[in-house]
Amino acid sequence: MNCTSAKRLAAMVLALSCLYLINLNEAQAKIKLPAIIGDHMVLQQGQKNPLWGWAEPGEKVTVTVDGQSHSATADDKGKWRVTLEPLKVGGPYEITIKGSDTITLKDVLSGEVWICSGQSNMAWTVSNANDGDLEIMTANYPKIRLISVPQVGTQEAQDDFNGKWEACSPATVPGFSAVGYFFGRQLYQTLNVPIGLIDNAWGGSSAEAWVNRKRLEDEPAFKEMLEKWKKTEETYNHEQAVAAYKKRLDQWKAAVKKAKAAGKAAPRSPRAPRNPLTGNHRPANIYNGVLHPTIGYGIKGVIWYQGESNAGRAYQYRKLFPFMIQNWRDEWKQGDFPFYWVQLADFRAEKPEPAESDWAELREAQTMTMKLPNTGEAVILNLGEAADIHPKNKQDVAKRLARWALANDYGVKVVYHSPQYKSMEVKGNKAILTFDHVGGGLDTFDVTTPIGFTIAGEDKKFVKANAKIVGKDKIEVWSDAVSEPASVRYAWADNPVCNVQNKEGLPLTPFRTDDWPGVTINVE
C-alpha cells in the first residue's frame, strides 16, 4: 500500500469512527417521550398538566409552550418531568422539548380528557354498535382525539405502550370504544371544546386485574383471593398446558376421521389453553401493563363499564370496586376525579318466578359504590339483550353517562340520576316506598301499571307484587299472599321484567329493602 492509499484509508477510518461516535452520542442523548405524550394529544384544560420522558441521566430538558418555559434534570434512570401551567381551551399549540436534541409536538389541543375503561362492553367498537356503518360515515370530528392502549398483562409495571393520538375521523373511529366515542361526541356537541379519549378497556377483565398488587396484598379482605392466585403462579406451566393441548388436538383429529368414516357427528375440538399468568384476571396484570403507562396524565375523569366477570363474587365486589377506584385516585394524585360507571344490563333468560340472582347482587354492589364522592351510575336495565352479553345500543348507554358528566362537572342543567330507593313504610299489608332523584316524577314505560316488584314476609318467600304510583316519589306495593311485608325487591333478577322510570326516561335503580344473605356472600 502506497502512502496516498494509507492516508485515504486512515481518513476513512477516522470519518467512520467520528460518524459512529456521533450516532452513538445521539442515540444515548436522544430525548424519548411515552406514547401518551405526542402530536395531536389533548391536555386537560383548567389544571396543571405533567409531561415526562427520558434523556441521558443528568441532562437538562426544557419544555416551552405558549409563552411558558419549564426545565427539569433527568434523574439517574434518565426520567425527567415538568408540569405545565393551565393552557387556554382550544389550540392548536406547539410544544418544544429541548435537551441535547429537540422534539416539537404539533397540533396539541386543550380541552376535556376522559379515560374509557372496563371490559368488553366498553371495548365494544363503533363498527359493531347499532348503525355502526352510519356512525362511521359521520365521525368527522377533528377536535375529538383518540388513543388506545394495547392489552398487555404483566406483573412488571410498564412505563410506555405502542399507540398514538389521532384525530377522530371515519378512518380512525371504527375500532375505537363505542361507548367512549359516543360519550365524547355528546360532550363535544354540548360543550364545543376539544375532547381527548383514552381507551384502555380489555374484554373479559376482572376488577382485581386493574389494581396495584401491593395495595391488594395490604388489604385483608382479598387475602383468600390472592392465596389462590399464588398457588396458580407457583404451579402453572404454560408449556406443559400447550403440550397437553396438542396431544388432545391430535386425538381429536383422529376422532373426527373415525366419526366421518362411521357417518357420525364429529366431536367438538379442544380449546387452546390461555395463559392465566399473562391474562386479564390475574391481580394487577392490567394495572401494570395497561393502566400504569398513563397514570399521572392530566384527565377530567373516568367512565367505566365492567362487572360481568365479577358477578359470581358480587359481595366481594362491594369492597373491590370502590377499592379499585380509590387506588386509581391515590396514584393519579389528582384528587377525587369523577368516576362514572355503567350498571350491568339485563341479560340471560327471563324467569317466571322470583329467584336469587348474582347479577342482581353485582348491580347492588355497583350502586353501593356511589357512597364514594364524585361517582355516578348509569342504569341501563332497558337496554340489554337476553341472548347477548354485549347489547349493541351503545349510544343510549353513552348518553346516560354523559348526563352525569354534563350535570356534575360542566354545570349543565339536565336530569342525570336514575330514581333510587330511599325508604319503606309498612301500613297493614302494604309497603309504601319513597324514592330520591325522581326528576319530573315517577312514571312507567309501555303500560301504566308498575311491574317488576316482589314482596315477602319474614319467611323470605318472595311473590310477585302489585304496585301503584301514589305520588311523584312514592309507590305502593302489596300482595294478598303476604299479610305482613318484611321486604320489597325491584328488578331483582338477571333479566328482570320491569318498567318504572322517571319522566325523563331514566330507569328506576334495582333495589331490595332487606339485607338477607345472597347467593354470592361467601364466594371469594
Short mmCIF file of C-alpha atoms in Angstrom, two decimals:
data_model
loop_
_atom_site.label_atom_id
_atom_site.label_comp_id
_atom_site.label_asym_id
_atom_site.label_seq_id
_atom_site.Cartn_x
_atom_site.Cartn_y
_atom_site.Cartn_z
CA MET A 1 0.00 0.00 0.00
CA ASN A 2 1.45 3.36 -1.03
CA CYS A 3 1.49 6.48 1.18
CA THR A 4 -1.50 8.09 -0.55
CA SER A 5 -3.64 4.95 -0.15
CA ALA A 6 -2.67 4.65 3.50
CA LYS A 7 -3.66 8.26 4.13
CA ARG A 8 -7.01 7.72 2.40
CA LEU A 9 -7.66 4.61 4.47
CA ALA A 10 -6.77 6.41 7.68
CA ALA A 11 -9.06 9.30 6.77
CA MET A 12 -11.89 6.89 6.01
CA VAL A 13 -11.43 5.06 9.31
CA LEU A 14 -11.36 8.38 11.14
CA ALA A 15 -14.52 9.57 9.38
CA LEU A 16 -16.36 6.33 10.11
CA SER A 17 -15.23 6.47 13.73
CA CYS A 18 -16.44 10.03 14.09
CA LEU A 19 -19.76 9.14 12.45
CA TYR A 20 -20.12 6.14 14.80
CA LEU A 21 -19.39 8.32 17.83
CA ILE A 22 -21.82 11.00 16.65
CA ASN A 23 -24.55 8.40 16.11
CA LEU A 24 -23.74 6.77 19.43
CA ASN A 25 -23.94 10.08 21.25
CA GLU A 26 -27.21 10.92 19.50
CA ALA A 27 -28.64 7.51 20.42
CA GLN A 28 -27.55 7.98 24.00
CA ALA A 29 -28.72 11.56 24.29
CA LYS A 30 -31.92 11.42 22.26
CA ILE A 31 -34.97 12.53 24.20
CA LYS A 32 -37.75 9.96 24.30
CA LEU A 33 -41.42 10.51 25.10
CA PRO A 34 -44.08 7.99 26.15
CA ALA A 35 -46.89 7.28 23.68
CA ILE A 36 -49.42 9.12 25.85
CA ILE A 37 -47.50 12.36 25.14
CA GLY A 38 -47.34 13.17 21.45
CA ASP A 39 -48.68 15.00 18.43
CA HIS A 40 -52.47 15.57 18.39
CA MET A 41 -52.89 14.94 22.13
CA VAL A 42 -55.39 16.82 24.29
CA LEU A 43 -54.25 18.37 27.57
CA GLN A 44 -56.81 18.80 30.32
CA GLN A 45 -57.92 22.42 30.48
CA GLY A 46 -58.24 24.32 33.74
CA GLN A 47 -55.46 22.47 35.56
CA LYS A 48 -51.71 21.96 35.59
CA ASN A 49 -50.55 19.09 33.37
CA PRO A 50 -47.45 16.95 33.88
CA LEU A 51 -45.29 15.99 30.90
CA TRP A 52 -42.47 13.48 31.20
CA GLY A 53 -39.99 11.40 29.26
CA TRP A 54 -36.43 10.12 29.21
CA ALA A 55 -33.00 11.54 28.39
CA GLU A 56 -29.39 10.98 29.45
CA PRO A 57 -29.05 10.91 33.26
CA GLY A 58 -28.18 14.41 34.42
CA GLU A 59 -29.32 16.00 31.17
CA LYS A 60 -31.28 19.25 31.39
CA VAL A 61 -34.56 19.27 29.48
CA THR A 62 -36.56 22.43 28.78
CA VAL A 63 -40.21 22.42 27.72
CA THR A 64 -41.79 25.53 26.20
CA VAL A 65 -45.34 26.22 25.07
CA ASP A 66 -47.44 29.35 24.63
CA GLY A 67 -45.00 31.66 26.40
CA GLN A 68 -44.24 29.41 29.37
CA SER A 69 -41.00 27.51 29.92
CA HIS A 70 -40.17 24.73 32.39
CA SER A 71 -36.93 22.84 32.94
CA ALA A 72 -36.01 19.58 34.63
CA THR A 73 -32.92 17.43 35.03
CA ALA A 74 -33.12 13.74 34.16
CA ASP A 75 -32.58 11.53 37.21
CA ASP A 76 -30.15 8.61 37.46
CA LYS A 77 -32.55 6.47 35.43
CA GLY A 78 -32.96 9.13 32.77
CA LYS A 79 -36.51 10.11 33.79
CA TRP A 80 -37.49 13.77 33.71
CA ARG A 81 -40.78 15.50 34.44
CA VAL A 82 -42.18 19.02 34.22
CA THR A 83 -45.59 20.49 34.99
CA LEU A 84 -47.26 22.90 32.59
CA GLU A 85 -49.43 25.74 33.76
CA PRO A 86 -53.03 25.51 32.51
CA LEU A 87 -53.45 26.23 28.81
CA LYS A 88 -56.39 28.19 27.50
CA VAL A 89 -59.01 25.90 25.99
CA GLY A 90 -58.57 25.38 22.28
CA GLY A 91 -55.37 25.47 20.29
CA PRO A 92 -53.63 24.10 18.37
CA TYR A 93 -50.42 24.54 20.35
CA GLU A 94 -46.84 23.52 19.62
CA ILE A 95 -44.75 22.18 22.48
CA THR A 96 -40.96 22.26 22.17
CA ILE A 97 -38.90 19.83 24.26
CA LYS A 98 -35.20 20.57 24.12
CA GLY A 99 -32.17 18.87 25.55
CA SER A 100 -29.20 17.70 23.53
CA ASP A 101 -31.75 17.35 20.74
CA THR A 102 -35.19 18.88 20.15
CA ILE A 103 -38.68 17.43 19.76
CA THR A 104 -41.61 19.57 18.64
CA LEU A 105 -45.09 18.30 19.40
CA LYS A 106 -47.64 19.66 16.95
CA ASP A 107 -51.39 20.10 16.84
CA VAL A 108 -51.84 19.84 20.63
CA LEU A 109 -55.25 20.90 21.95
CA SER A 110 -56.51 21.94 25.37
CA GLY A 111 -59.90 20.56 26.38
CA GLU A 112 -61.51 17.70 28.29
CA VAL A 113 -59.78 14.33 28.74
CA TRP A 114 -61.58 11.15 29.79
CA ILE A 115 -60.42 7.56 30.26
CA CYS A 116 -62.76 4.93 28.81
CA SER A 117 -62.14 1.72 30.74
CA GLY A 118 -63.56 -1.65 31.74
CA GLN A 119 -64.18 -4.92 29.94
CA SER A 120 -65.75 -5.97 26.65
CA ASN A 121 -68.81 -3.73 26.74
CA MET A 122 -66.50 -0.72 26.92
CA ALA A 123 -64.12 -2.26 24.39
CA TRP A 124 -67.08 -2.90 22.02
CA THR A 125 -66.24 -0.98 18.88
CA VAL A 126 -68.12 1.67 16.96
CA SER A 127 -68.21 -0.62 13.94
CA ASN A 128 -70.15 -3.24 15.93
CA ALA A 129 -72.61 -0.86 17.61
CA ASN A 130 -76.11 -0.09 16.38
CA ASP A 131 -75.92 1.63 12.99
CA GLY A 132 -72.16 1.34 13.08
CA ASP A 133 -71.88 1.98 9.35
CA LEU A 134 -73.82 5.23 9.63
CA GLU A 135 -71.92 6.31 12.74
CA ILE A 136 -68.59 5.82 10.99
CA MET A 137 -69.70 7.83 7.94
CA THR A 138 -70.41 10.89 10.08
CA ALA A 139 -67.45 10.68 12.50
CA ASN A 140 -65.81 13.85 11.22
CA TYR A 141 -64.76 15.44 14.49
CA PRO A 142 -61.12 16.60 14.18
CA LYS A 143 -61.26 18.19 17.65
CA ILE A 144 -62.07 14.83 19.23
CA ARG A 145 -58.79 12.94 19.71
CA LEU A 146 -58.48 9.20 20.26
CA ILE A 147 -55.76 6.93 21.66
CA SER A 148 -55.97 3.22 22.51
CA VAL A 149 -53.75 1.25 24.89
CA PRO A 150 -52.88 -2.33 23.80
CA GLN A 151 -53.68 -5.31 26.02
CA VAL A 152 -50.55 -6.28 27.94
CA GLY A 153 -50.88 -8.45 31.04
CA THR A 154 -47.84 -8.46 33.30
CA GLN A 155 -46.68 -8.20 36.90
CA GLU A 156 -43.96 -5.74 35.86
CA ALA A 157 -45.08 -2.09 35.77
CA GLN A 158 -44.78 -0.72 32.24
CA ASP A 159 -43.82 2.87 31.50
CA ASP A 160 -44.90 3.01 27.86
CA PHE A 161 -47.10 1.35 25.25
CA ASN A 162 -47.47 1.14 21.50
CA GLY A 163 -50.02 3.74 20.44
CA LYS A 164 -50.57 7.30 19.26
CA TRP A 165 -53.12 10.11 19.41
CA GLU A 166 -55.26 10.51 16.30
CA ALA A 167 -57.96 12.92 15.21
CA CYS A 168 -61.43 11.35 15.10
CA SER A 169 -62.46 10.53 11.54
CA PRO A 170 -64.20 7.76 9.58
CA ALA A 171 -60.75 6.19 9.21
CA THR A 172 -59.81 6.19 12.91
CA VAL A 173 -63.10 5.63 14.76
CA PRO A 174 -64.27 2.13 13.62
CA GLY A 175 -62.10 0.19 16.09
CA PHE A 176 -62.47 2.62 18.98
CA SER A 177 -64.70 2.10 22.02
CA ALA A 178 -68.31 2.80 21.02
CA VAL A 179 -69.37 3.95 24.49
CA GLY A 180 -66.24 6.07 24.72
CA TYR A 181 -66.74 7.72 21.34
CA PHE A 182 -70.47 8.37 21.78
CA PHE A 183 -69.79 9.79 25.25
CA GLY A 184 -67.06 12.07 23.92
CA ARG A 185 -69.19 13.15 20.98
CA GLN A 186 -72.03 14.16 23.31
CA LEU A 187 -69.63 16.24 25.41
CA TYR A 188 -68.17 17.86 22.31
CA GLN A 189 -71.55 18.71 20.83
CA THR A 190 -72.74 20.16 24.14
CA LEU A 191 -69.60 21.99 25.30
CA ASN A 192 -67.91 22.80 21.99
CA VAL A 193 -64.42 22.17 23.38
CA PRO A 194 -61.74 19.66 22.29
CA ILE A 195 -62.19 16.17 23.72
CA GLY A 196 -59.46 13.60 24.39
CA LEU A 197 -60.45 9.95 24.87
CA ILE A 198 -58.11 7.25 26.19
CA ASP A 199 -59.46 3.74 25.50
CA ASN A 200 -57.79 1.10 27.67
CA ALA A 201 -60.64 -1.43 28.02
CA TRP A 202 -59.89 -5.16 27.99
CA GLY A 203 -62.68 -7.65 27.29
CA GLY A 204 -63.40 -10.22 29.98
CA SER A 205 -61.22 -8.49 32.55
CA SER A 206 -61.75 -8.86 36.28
CA ALA A 207 -61.64 -5.81 38.54
CA GLU A 208 -58.72 -7.15 40.59
CA ALA A 209 -56.53 -7.11 37.48
CA TRP A 210 -56.86 -3.30 37.43
CA VAL A 211 -55.49 -2.80 40.98
CA ASN A 212 -51.95 -2.33 42.29
CA ARG A 213 -50.83 -5.71 43.68
CA LYS A 214 -49.19 -4.19 46.74
CA ARG A 215 -52.43 -2.43 47.62
CA LEU A 216 -54.35 -5.70 47.31
CA GLU A 217 -51.84 -7.51 49.49
CA ASP A 218 -52.20 -4.88 52.21
CA GLU A 219 -55.97 -5.42 52.41
CA PRO A 220 -57.10 -8.47 54.48
CA ALA A 221 -60.37 -8.74 52.56
CA PHE A 222 -58.51 -10.02 49.50
CA LYS A 223 -56.22 -12.50 51.28
CA GLU A 224 -58.06 -15.63 50.16
CA MET A 225 -58.26 -14.48 46.54
CA LEU A 226 -54.54 -13.73 46.44
CA GLU A 227 -53.62 -17.03 48.09
CA LYS A 228 -55.44 -18.90 45.33
CA TRP A 229 -53.56 -16.89 42.74
CA LYS A 230 -50.23 -17.55 44.41
CA LYS A 231 -50.87 -21.29 44.08
CA THR A 232 -51.59 -20.83 40.38
CA GLU A 233 -48.46 -18.73 39.96
CA GLU A 234 -46.34 -21.39 41.65
CA THR A 235 -47.74 -24.41 39.82
CA TYR A 236 -48.96 -23.35 36.37
CA ASN A 237 -46.72 -24.30 33.45
CA HIS A 238 -47.92 -22.93 30.13
CA GLU A 239 -45.55 -25.06 28.05
CA GLN A 240 -46.96 -28.20 29.65
CA ALA A 241 -50.50 -26.94 29.09
CA VAL A 242 -49.77 -26.33 25.41
CA ALA A 243 -48.16 -29.76 25.04
CA ALA A 244 -51.21 -31.41 26.62
CA TYR A 245 -53.47 -29.41 24.31
CA LYS A 246 -51.54 -30.55 21.22
CA LYS A 247 -51.93 -34.14 22.36
CA ARG A 248 -55.69 -33.67 22.79
CA LEU A 249 -55.81 -31.99 19.39
CA ASP A 250 -54.17 -35.00 17.71
CA GLN A 251 -56.64 -37.28 19.48
CA TRP A 252 -59.49 -35.08 18.32
CA LYS A 253 -58.32 -35.16 14.70
CA ALA A 254 -58.21 -38.93 14.82
CA ALA A 255 -61.70 -39.00 16.36
CA VAL A 256 -63.01 -36.72 13.60
CA LYS A 257 -61.73 -39.10 10.90
CA LYS A 258 -63.27 -42.04 12.71
CA ALA A 259 -66.60 -40.22 13.08
CA LYS A 260 -66.67 -39.29 9.39
CA ALA A 261 -65.96 -42.87 8.38
CA ALA A 262 -68.82 -44.06 10.57
CA GLY A 263 -71.15 -41.30 9.34
CA LYS A 264 -71.40 -39.80 12.81
CA ALA A 265 -71.20 -36.21 14.02
CA ALA A 266 -67.68 -35.00 14.73
CA PRO A 267 -66.76 -34.27 18.36
CA ARG A 268 -66.03 -30.73 19.48
CA SER A 269 -62.48 -29.55 19.12
CA PRO A 270 -60.48 -28.98 22.30
CA ARG A 271 -59.92 -25.40 23.39
CA ALA A 272 -56.42 -23.98 23.31
CA PRO A 273 -55.16 -23.03 26.79
CA ARG A 274 -54.96 -19.40 27.82
CA ASN A 275 -52.05 -18.42 29.98
CA PRO A 276 -53.53 -17.09 33.24
CA LEU A 277 -50.19 -15.54 34.14
CA THR A 278 -50.40 -13.09 31.24
CA GLY A 279 -54.18 -12.83 31.12
CA ASN A 280 -56.82 -10.36 32.20
CA HIS A 281 -57.84 -11.91 35.53
CA ARG A 282 -54.54 -12.11 37.40
CA PRO A 283 -54.40 -9.41 40.08
CA ALA A 284 -52.53 -6.29 38.92
CA ASN A 285 -51.84 -7.63 35.42
CA ILE A 286 -53.81 -4.87 33.66
CA TYR A 287 -52.81 -2.27 36.21
CA ASN A 288 -49.17 -2.88 35.31
CA GLY A 289 -49.44 -3.46 31.59
CA VAL A 290 -52.23 -1.10 30.56
CA LEU A 291 -53.01 1.48 33.24
CA HIS A 292 -49.57 2.26 34.64
CA PRO A 293 -48.16 3.91 31.48
CA THR A 294 -50.96 6.51 31.63
CA ILE A 295 -51.06 7.21 35.38
CA GLY A 296 -50.46 10.89 36.02
CA TYR A 297 -51.55 12.15 32.62
CA GLY A 298 -53.94 15.03 33.18
CA ILE A 299 -57.56 13.87 32.98
CA LYS A 300 -61.03 15.09 33.85
CA GLY A 301 -62.34 11.67 34.84
CA VAL A 302 -63.12 8.06 34.03
CA ILE A 303 -66.07 6.23 32.51
CA TRP A 304 -66.18 2.51 33.34
CA TYR A 305 -68.18 -0.47 32.08
CA GLN A 306 -67.26 -3.69 33.87
CA GLY A 307 -68.66 -6.18 36.35
CA GLU A 308 -69.77 -9.16 34.31
CA SER A 309 -66.56 -11.05 35.14
CA ASN A 310 -67.03 -10.40 38.86
CA ALA A 311 -70.76 -11.19 39.07
CA GLY A 312 -70.14 -14.54 40.74
CA ARG A 313 -68.32 -12.66 43.55
CA ALA A 314 -70.75 -9.78 43.97
CA TYR A 315 -70.34 -9.39 47.74
CA GLN A 316 -66.57 -9.19 47.27
CA TYR A 317 -67.16 -6.51 44.60
CA ARG A 318 -68.75 -4.32 47.28
CA LYS A 319 -65.23 -3.91 48.65
CA LEU A 320 -63.18 -4.44 45.50
CA PHE A 321 -64.80 -1.90 43.18
CA PRO A 322 -64.53 1.16 45.48
CA PHE A 323 -61.07 -0.09 46.49
CA MET A 324 -60.03 0.00 42.82
CA ILE A 325 -61.41 3.50 42.31
CA GLN A 326 -59.58 4.77 45.38
CA ASN A 327 -56.37 3.11 44.22
CA TRP A 328 -56.57 4.96 40.89
CA ARG A 329 -57.32 8.27 42.58
CA ASP A 330 -54.47 7.87 45.06
CA GLU A 331 -51.91 7.13 42.37
CA TRP A 332 -53.10 9.76 39.93
CA LYS A 333 -52.63 12.40 42.62
CA GLN A 334 -55.40 14.46 41.08
CA GLY A 335 -57.93 14.31 43.90
CA ASP A 336 -61.33 12.63 43.71
CA PHE A 337 -61.72 12.93 39.97
CA PRO A 338 -65.14 11.95 38.53
CA PHE A 339 -65.69 8.22 38.11
CA TYR A 340 -68.91 7.14 36.39
CA TRP A 341 -69.85 3.58 35.51
CA VAL A 342 -72.49 1.58 33.70
CA GLN A 343 -74.60 -0.77 35.79
CA LEU A 344 -74.98 -4.27 34.36
CA ALA A 345 -77.70 -4.55 31.73
CA ASP A 346 -80.48 -7.13 31.67
CA PHE A 347 -79.15 -10.47 30.43
CA ARG A 348 -79.96 -14.20 30.33
CA ALA A 349 -83.42 -15.78 30.27
CA GLU A 350 -86.39 -14.16 31.97
CA LYS A 351 -87.62 -16.25 34.91
CA PRO A 352 -91.33 -16.65 35.58
CA GLU A 353 -91.00 -16.59 39.37
CA PRO A 354 -88.85 -14.61 41.85
CA ALA A 355 -85.37 -16.08 42.33
CA GLU A 356 -81.95 -15.20 43.63
CA SER A 357 -79.50 -13.64 41.19
CA ASP A 358 -75.76 -12.99 41.20
CA TRP A 359 -76.23 -10.29 38.56
CA ALA A 360 -78.73 -8.52 40.80
CA GLU A 361 -76.23 -8.68 43.64
CA LEU A 362 -73.49 -7.26 41.41
CA ARG A 363 -75.79 -4.38 40.42
CA GLU A 364 -76.42 -3.78 44.11
CA ALA A 365 -72.66 -3.68 44.77
CA GLN A 366 -72.27 -1.14 41.97
CA THR A 367 -75.00 1.06 43.43
CA MET A 368 -73.43 0.86 46.88
CA THR A 369 -70.19 2.22 45.43
CA MET A 370 -71.90 5.59 44.95
CA LYS A 371 -71.08 6.19 48.62
CA LEU A 372 -67.69 7.29 47.29
CA PRO A 373 -67.58 11.02 46.46
CA ASN A 374 -67.86 12.18 42.87
CA THR A 375 -69.16 8.90 41.48
CA GLY A 376 -72.24 8.00 39.50
CA GLU A 377 -74.08 5.12 37.86
CA ALA A 378 -75.83 4.84 34.51
CA VAL A 379 -78.72 2.39 34.86
CA ILE A 380 -79.43 0.51 31.61
CA LEU A 381 -81.91 -2.22 32.59
CA ASN A 382 -83.97 -1.45 29.50
CA LEU A 383 -81.09 -1.61 27.01
CA GLY A 384 -79.87 -5.20 27.36
CA GLU A 385 -80.38 -8.29 25.22
CA ALA A 386 -81.27 -11.62 26.82
CA ALA A 387 -79.14 -13.71 24.45
CA ASP A 388 -76.23 -11.30 24.05
CA ILE A 389 -73.99 -10.09 26.85
CA HIS A 390 -72.95 -7.25 24.53
CA PRO A 391 -76.02 -5.10 23.87
CA LYS A 392 -75.41 -3.10 20.70
CA ASN A 393 -77.24 0.06 21.73
CA LYS A 394 -74.14 1.85 22.97
CA GLN A 395 -75.49 5.28 22.01
CA ASP A 396 -78.03 5.41 24.85
CA VAL A 397 -75.53 3.93 27.29
CA ALA A 398 -73.13 6.75 26.48
CA LYS A 399 -75.84 9.40 26.78
CA ARG A 400 -76.67 8.26 30.30
CA LEU A 401 -73.01 8.50 31.26
CA ALA A 402 -72.77 11.90 29.59
CA ARG A 403 -75.71 13.17 31.66
CA TRP A 404 -73.67 12.55 34.81
CA ALA A 405 -70.65 14.40 33.46
CA LEU A 406 -72.62 17.30 32.00
CA ALA A 407 -74.60 17.86 35.19
CA ASN A 408 -71.88 17.30 37.78
CA ASP A 409 -68.75 18.54 36.04
CA TYR A 410 -69.88 21.09 33.49
CA GLY A 411 -72.84 22.82 35.11
CA VAL A 412 -75.40 21.76 32.51
CA LYS A 413 -78.95 21.64 33.88
CA VAL A 414 -80.05 18.16 32.89
CA VAL A 415 -81.62 15.25 34.79
CA TYR A 416 -78.86 12.69 35.24
CA HIS A 417 -79.54 10.44 38.26
CA SER A 418 -81.84 7.43 37.98
CA PRO A 419 -84.55 7.23 40.66
CA GLN A 420 -83.22 5.40 43.72
CA TYR A 421 -84.85 3.72 46.70
CA LYS A 422 -84.89 5.85 49.86
CA SER A 423 -87.19 4.34 52.48
CA MET A 424 -90.12 1.99 53.20
CA GLU A 425 -93.12 2.37 55.49
CA VAL A 426 -95.47 -0.57 56.14
CA LYS A 427 -99.19 0.06 56.60
CA GLY A 428 -101.18 -3.11 57.04
CA ASN A 429 -100.35 -5.43 54.15
CA LYS A 430 -98.99 -2.57 52.02
CA ALA A 431 -95.46 -1.20 51.75
CA ILE A 432 -95.15 2.49 50.84
CA LEU A 433 -91.81 3.13 49.14
CA THR A 434 -90.24 6.56 48.80
CA PHE A 435 -87.58 7.39 46.20
CA ASP A 436 -84.89 10.01 45.64
CA HIS A 437 -83.81 11.55 42.33
CA VAL A 438 -87.18 11.19 40.63
CA GLY A 439 -86.64 14.09 38.23
CA GLY A 440 -90.01 15.14 36.83
CA GLY A 441 -91.67 12.34 38.79
CA LEU A 442 -92.05 8.57 38.71
CA ASP A 443 -93.51 7.12 35.54
CA THR A 444 -93.84 3.80 33.72
CA PHE A 445 -92.86 2.56 30.28
CA ASP A 446 -95.21 0.79 27.85
CA VAL A 447 -98.01 0.06 30.34
CA THR A 448 -99.39 2.27 33.10
CA THR A 449 -99.11 -0.34 35.87
CA PRO A 450 -95.70 -0.57 37.57
CA ILE A 451 -94.22 -4.04 37.14
CA GLY A 452 -91.09 -5.71 38.44
CA PHE A 453 -91.84 -5.71 42.19
CA THR A 454 -91.75 -8.72 44.51
CA ILE A 455 -92.66 -8.85 48.18
CA ALA A 456 -92.00 -11.19 51.12
CA GLY A 457 -92.77 -11.62 54.79
CA GLU A 458 -90.34 -12.73 57.44
CA ASP A 459 -90.37 -16.20 55.86
CA LYS A 460 -88.30 -14.69 53.00
CA LYS A 461 -90.55 -16.27 50.37
CA PHE A 462 -90.96 -13.72 47.61
CA VAL A 463 -94.01 -13.50 45.40
CA LYS A 464 -94.92 -11.17 42.57
CA ALA A 465 -96.45 -7.96 43.89
CA ASN A 466 -98.98 -5.43 42.76
CA ALA A 467 -97.79 -1.83 42.60
CA LYS A 468 -99.25 1.62 42.14
CA ILE A 469 -97.66 5.05 41.82
CA VAL A 470 -99.22 7.14 44.59
CA GLY A 471 -97.17 10.34 44.33
CA LYS A 472 -94.34 11.99 42.48
CA ASP A 473 -91.83 9.99 44.54
CA LYS A 474 -93.90 7.15 46.04
CA ILE A 475 -95.05 3.67 45.05
CA GLU A 476 -97.41 1.41 46.96
CA VAL A 477 -96.62 -2.33 46.84
CA TRP A 478 -98.69 -5.27 48.09
CA SER A 479 -99.78 -8.86 47.57
CA ASP A 480 -102.76 -10.70 49.02
CA ALA A 481 -100.34 -13.58 49.71
CA VAL A 482 -98.27 -11.51 52.16
CA SER A 483 -100.14 -10.09 55.15
CA GLU A 484 -97.12 -8.55 56.89
CA PRO A 485 -94.50 -7.29 54.42
CA ALA A 486 -90.88 -7.52 55.55
CA SER A 487 -89.12 -6.81 52.28
CA VAL A 488 -89.74 -5.46 48.81
CA ARG A 489 -87.45 -6.02 45.85
CA TYR A 490 -87.48 -4.43 42.42
CA ALA A 491 -85.86 -5.77 39.25
CA TRP A 492 -84.11 -8.42 41.34
CA ALA A 493 -83.20 -10.86 38.57
CA ASP A 494 -80.64 -11.46 35.84
CA ASN A 495 -83.09 -10.23 33.24
CA PRO A 496 -85.94 -8.55 35.12
CA VAL A 497 -89.26 -7.64 33.58
CA CYS A 498 -89.73 -4.12 34.89
CA ASN A 499 -90.90 -0.72 33.67
CA VAL A 500 -90.55 2.05 36.28
CA GLN A 501 -88.62 5.16 35.30
CA ASN A 502 -88.74 8.90 35.76
CA LYS A 503 -90.49 11.15 33.26
CA GLU A 504 -87.11 11.80 31.60
CA GLY A 505 -86.81 8.09 30.80
CA LEU A 506 -84.09 7.10 33.28
CA PRO A 507 -84.92 3.64 34.74
CA LEU A 508 -85.53 3.07 38.43
CA THR A 509 -82.37 1.67 40.04
CA PRO A 510 -82.80 -2.01 41.06
CA PHE A 511 -83.01 -2.43 44.81
CA ARG A 512 -84.07 -4.53 47.78
CA THR A 513 -85.16 -3.27 51.18
CA ASP A 514 -83.69 -6.28 53.03
CA ASP A 515 -80.11 -7.30 53.69
CA TRP A 516 -80.70 -11.06 53.78
CA PRO A 517 -77.64 -13.11 52.73
CA GLY A 518 -77.37 -13.52 48.97
CA VAL A 519 -76.02 -16.30 46.78
CA THR A 520 -72.53 -14.80 46.48
CA ILE A 521 -71.99 -13.84 50.12
CA ASN A 522 -69.17 -16.30 50.78
CA VAL A 523 -67.66 -16.50 47.31
CA GLU A 524 -64.11 -15.15 47.24
#
